[in-house]
Coordinates of N, CA and C in Angstrom, one line a residue:
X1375 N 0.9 -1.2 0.0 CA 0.0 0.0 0.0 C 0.9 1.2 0.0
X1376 N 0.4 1.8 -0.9 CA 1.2 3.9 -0.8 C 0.1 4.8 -1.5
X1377 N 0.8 5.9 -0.5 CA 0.4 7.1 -1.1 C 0.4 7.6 -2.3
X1378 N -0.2 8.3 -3.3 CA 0.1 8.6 -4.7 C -0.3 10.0 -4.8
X1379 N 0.4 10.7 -5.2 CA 0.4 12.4 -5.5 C 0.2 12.6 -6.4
X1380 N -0.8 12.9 -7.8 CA -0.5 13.5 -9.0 C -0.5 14.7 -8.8
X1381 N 0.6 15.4 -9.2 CA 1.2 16.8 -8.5 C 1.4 17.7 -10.1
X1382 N 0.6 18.5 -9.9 CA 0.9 19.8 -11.2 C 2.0 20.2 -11.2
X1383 N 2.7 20.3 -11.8 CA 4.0 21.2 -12.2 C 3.7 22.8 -12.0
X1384 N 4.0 23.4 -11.0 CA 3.6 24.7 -10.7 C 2.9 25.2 -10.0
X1385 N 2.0 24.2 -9.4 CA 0.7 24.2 -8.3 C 1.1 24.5 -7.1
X1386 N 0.8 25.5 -6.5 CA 0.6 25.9 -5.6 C 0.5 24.8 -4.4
X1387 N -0.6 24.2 -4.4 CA -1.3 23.1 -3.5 C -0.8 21.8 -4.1
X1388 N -0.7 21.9 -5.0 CA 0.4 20.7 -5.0 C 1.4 20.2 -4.7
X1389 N 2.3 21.4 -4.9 CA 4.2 21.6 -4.1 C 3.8 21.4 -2.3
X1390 N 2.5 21.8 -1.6 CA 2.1 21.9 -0.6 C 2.1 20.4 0.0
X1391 N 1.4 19.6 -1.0 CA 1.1 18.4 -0.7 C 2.2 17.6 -0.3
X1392 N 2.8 17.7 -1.6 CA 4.2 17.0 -1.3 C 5.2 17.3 -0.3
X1393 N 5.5 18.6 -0.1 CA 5.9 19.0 1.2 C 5.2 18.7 2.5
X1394 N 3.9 18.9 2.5 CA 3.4 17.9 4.2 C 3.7 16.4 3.9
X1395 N 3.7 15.4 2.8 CA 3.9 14.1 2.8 C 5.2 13.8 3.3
X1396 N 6.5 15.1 2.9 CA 8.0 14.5 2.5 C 8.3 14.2 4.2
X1397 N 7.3 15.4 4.9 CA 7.7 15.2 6.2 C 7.6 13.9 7.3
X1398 N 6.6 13.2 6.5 CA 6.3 12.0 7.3 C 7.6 10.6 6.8
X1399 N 8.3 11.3 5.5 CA 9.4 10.3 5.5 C 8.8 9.0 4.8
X1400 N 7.9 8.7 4.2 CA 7.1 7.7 3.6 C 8.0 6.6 2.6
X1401 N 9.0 7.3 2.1 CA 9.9 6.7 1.5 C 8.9 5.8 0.4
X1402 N 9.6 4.7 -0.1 CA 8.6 3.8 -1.2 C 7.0 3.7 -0.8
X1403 N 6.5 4.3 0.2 CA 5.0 4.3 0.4 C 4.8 5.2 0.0
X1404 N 5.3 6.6 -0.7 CA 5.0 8.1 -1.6 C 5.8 7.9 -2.8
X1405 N 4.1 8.2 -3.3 CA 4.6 7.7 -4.7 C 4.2 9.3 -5.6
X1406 N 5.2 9.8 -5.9 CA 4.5 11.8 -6.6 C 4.7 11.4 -7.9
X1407 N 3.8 11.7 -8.8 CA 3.6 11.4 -10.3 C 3.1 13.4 -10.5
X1408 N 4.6 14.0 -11.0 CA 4.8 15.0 -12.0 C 3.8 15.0 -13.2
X1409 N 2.7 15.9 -13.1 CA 2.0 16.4 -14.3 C 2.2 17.6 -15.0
X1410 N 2.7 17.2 -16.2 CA 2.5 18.8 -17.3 C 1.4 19.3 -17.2
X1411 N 1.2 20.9 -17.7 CA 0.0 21.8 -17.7 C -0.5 20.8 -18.9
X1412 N 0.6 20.3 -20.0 CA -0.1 20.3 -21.4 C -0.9 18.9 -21.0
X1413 N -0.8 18.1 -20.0 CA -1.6 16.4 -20.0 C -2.4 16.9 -19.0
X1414 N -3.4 17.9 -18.1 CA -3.5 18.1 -17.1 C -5.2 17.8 -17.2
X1415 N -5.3 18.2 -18.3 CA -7.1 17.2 -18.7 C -6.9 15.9 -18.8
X1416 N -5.7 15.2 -19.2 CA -5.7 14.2 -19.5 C -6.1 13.0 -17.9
X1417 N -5.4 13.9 -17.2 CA -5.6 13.3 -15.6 C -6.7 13.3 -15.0
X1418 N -7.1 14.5 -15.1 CA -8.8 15.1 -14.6 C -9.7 14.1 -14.9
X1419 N -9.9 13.8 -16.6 CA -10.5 13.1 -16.6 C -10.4 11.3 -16.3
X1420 N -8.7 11.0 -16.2 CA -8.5 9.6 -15.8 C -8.5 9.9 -14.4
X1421 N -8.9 10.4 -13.7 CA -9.1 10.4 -12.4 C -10.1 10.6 -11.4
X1422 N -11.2 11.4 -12.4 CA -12.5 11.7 -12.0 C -12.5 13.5 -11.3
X1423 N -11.5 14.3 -11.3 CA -11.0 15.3 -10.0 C -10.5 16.1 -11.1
X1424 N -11.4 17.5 -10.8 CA -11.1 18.8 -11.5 C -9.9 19.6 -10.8
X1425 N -9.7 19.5 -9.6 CA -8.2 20.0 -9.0 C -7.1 18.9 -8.8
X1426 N -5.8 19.7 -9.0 CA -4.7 19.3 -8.4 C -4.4 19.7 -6.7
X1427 N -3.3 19.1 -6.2 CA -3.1 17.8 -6.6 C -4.5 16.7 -6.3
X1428 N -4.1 15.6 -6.7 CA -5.1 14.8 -6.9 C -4.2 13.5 -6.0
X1429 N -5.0 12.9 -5.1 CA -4.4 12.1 -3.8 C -4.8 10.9 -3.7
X1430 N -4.2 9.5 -3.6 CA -5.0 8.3 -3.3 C -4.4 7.8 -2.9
X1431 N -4.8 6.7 -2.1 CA -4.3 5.0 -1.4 C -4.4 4.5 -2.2
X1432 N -3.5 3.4 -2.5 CA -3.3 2.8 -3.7 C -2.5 1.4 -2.9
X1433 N -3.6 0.2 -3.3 CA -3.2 -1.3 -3.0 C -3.2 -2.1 -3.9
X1434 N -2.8 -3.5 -4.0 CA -3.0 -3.9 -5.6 C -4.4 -4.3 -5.6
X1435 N -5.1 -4.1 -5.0 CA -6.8 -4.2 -5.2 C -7.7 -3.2 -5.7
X1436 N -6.8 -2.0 -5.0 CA -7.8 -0.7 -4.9 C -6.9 0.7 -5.1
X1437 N -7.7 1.5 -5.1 CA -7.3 3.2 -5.2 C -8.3 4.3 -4.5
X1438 N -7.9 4.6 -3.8 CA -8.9 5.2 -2.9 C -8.9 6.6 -2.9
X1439 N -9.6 7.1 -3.7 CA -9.2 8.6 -3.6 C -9.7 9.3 -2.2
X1440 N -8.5 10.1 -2.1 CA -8.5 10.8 -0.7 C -8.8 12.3 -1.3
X1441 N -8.5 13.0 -2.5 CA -9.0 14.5 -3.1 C -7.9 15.1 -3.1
X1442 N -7.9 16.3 -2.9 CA -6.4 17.5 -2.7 C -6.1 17.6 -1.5
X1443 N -5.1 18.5 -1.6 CA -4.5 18.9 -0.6 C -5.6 19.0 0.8
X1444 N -6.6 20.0 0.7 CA -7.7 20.5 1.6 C -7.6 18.9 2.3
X1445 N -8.1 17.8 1.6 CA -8.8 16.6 2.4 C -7.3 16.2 2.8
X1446 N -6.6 15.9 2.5 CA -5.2 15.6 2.9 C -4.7 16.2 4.4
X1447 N -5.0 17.6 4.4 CA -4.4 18.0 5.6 C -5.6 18.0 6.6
X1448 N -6.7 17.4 6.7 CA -7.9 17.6 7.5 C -7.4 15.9 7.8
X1449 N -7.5 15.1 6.9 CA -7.0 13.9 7.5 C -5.7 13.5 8.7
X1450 N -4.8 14.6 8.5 CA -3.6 14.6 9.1 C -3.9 15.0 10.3
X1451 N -4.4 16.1 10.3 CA -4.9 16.8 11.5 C -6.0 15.6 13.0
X1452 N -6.9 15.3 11.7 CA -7.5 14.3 12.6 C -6.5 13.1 13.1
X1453 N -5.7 12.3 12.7 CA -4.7 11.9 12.8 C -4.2 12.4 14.2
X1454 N -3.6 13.5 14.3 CA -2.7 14.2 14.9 C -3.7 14.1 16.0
X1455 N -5.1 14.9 16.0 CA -5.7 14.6 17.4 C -6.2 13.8 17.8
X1456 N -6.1 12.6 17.1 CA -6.3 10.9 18.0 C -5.4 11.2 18.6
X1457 N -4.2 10.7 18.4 CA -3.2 10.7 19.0 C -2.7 11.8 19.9
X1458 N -3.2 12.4 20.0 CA -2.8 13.7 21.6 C -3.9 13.3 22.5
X1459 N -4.7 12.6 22.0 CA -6.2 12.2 22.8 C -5.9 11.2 23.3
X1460 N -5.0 9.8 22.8 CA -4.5 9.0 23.2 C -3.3 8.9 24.2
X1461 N -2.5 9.9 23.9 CA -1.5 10.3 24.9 C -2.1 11.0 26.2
X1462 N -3.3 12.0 26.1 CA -3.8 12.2 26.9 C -4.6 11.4 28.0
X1463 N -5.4 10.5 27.4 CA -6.0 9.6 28.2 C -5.1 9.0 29.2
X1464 N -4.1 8.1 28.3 CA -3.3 7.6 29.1 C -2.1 8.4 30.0
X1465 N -2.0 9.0 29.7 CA -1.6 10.1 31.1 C -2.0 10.3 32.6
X1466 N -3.2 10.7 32.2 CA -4.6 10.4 32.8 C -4.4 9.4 33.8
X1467 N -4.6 8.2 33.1 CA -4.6 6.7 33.7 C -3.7 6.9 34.6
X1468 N -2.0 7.5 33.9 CA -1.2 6.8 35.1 C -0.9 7.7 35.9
X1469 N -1.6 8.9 35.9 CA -1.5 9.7 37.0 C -2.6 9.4 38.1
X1470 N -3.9 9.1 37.6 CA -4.6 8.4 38.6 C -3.8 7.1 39.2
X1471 N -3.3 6.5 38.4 CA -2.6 5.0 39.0 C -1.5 5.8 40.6
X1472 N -1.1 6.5 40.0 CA 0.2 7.2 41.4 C -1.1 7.9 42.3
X1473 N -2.1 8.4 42.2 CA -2.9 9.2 43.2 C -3.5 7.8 43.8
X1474 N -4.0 6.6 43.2 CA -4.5 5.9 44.1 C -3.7 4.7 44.9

């Protein structure tokens, strides 16, 4: 399973995307596929998605579109506050564990 970026050549939100991905270090699970302006209908319509970049999970089963950038970083985020919520809980826990 990996990430897949079709990333416009010049895009604003695209260069964005790949930049929040590069940070997670994904290595062969980021996969950025470089699109010319001149093929850029060509994607839209093999892809279903009128913006760039254009984002999916990709298994050998399946392709999951995740959307642009916007859905990408709202994903991350939620991500991010499981996991403070998780660390918090359990904090929690073991600070009650010492109080009782």
């Amino acid at each position: 399973m990996y990430l897949c970026i079709y990333s416009l050549v010049g895009c604003y939100f695209s260069q964005k995307a790949e930049l929040i991905m590069m940070d997670y270090k994904l290595g062969k699970k980021l996969k950025v596929i470089k699109v010319l302006q001149k093929d850029k209908s060509k994607y839209k319509k093999k892809n279903k998605m009128e913006t760039f970049p254009q984002i999916f999970i990709v298994d050998s089963k399946s392709k999951i579109k995740i959307g642009g950038s916007d859905k990408l970083e709202n994903i991350l985020r939620i991500i991010n506050e499981i996991k403070t919520y998780e660390i918090t809980i359990n904090n929690v826990c073991a600070l009650n564990d010492l109080i009782n």
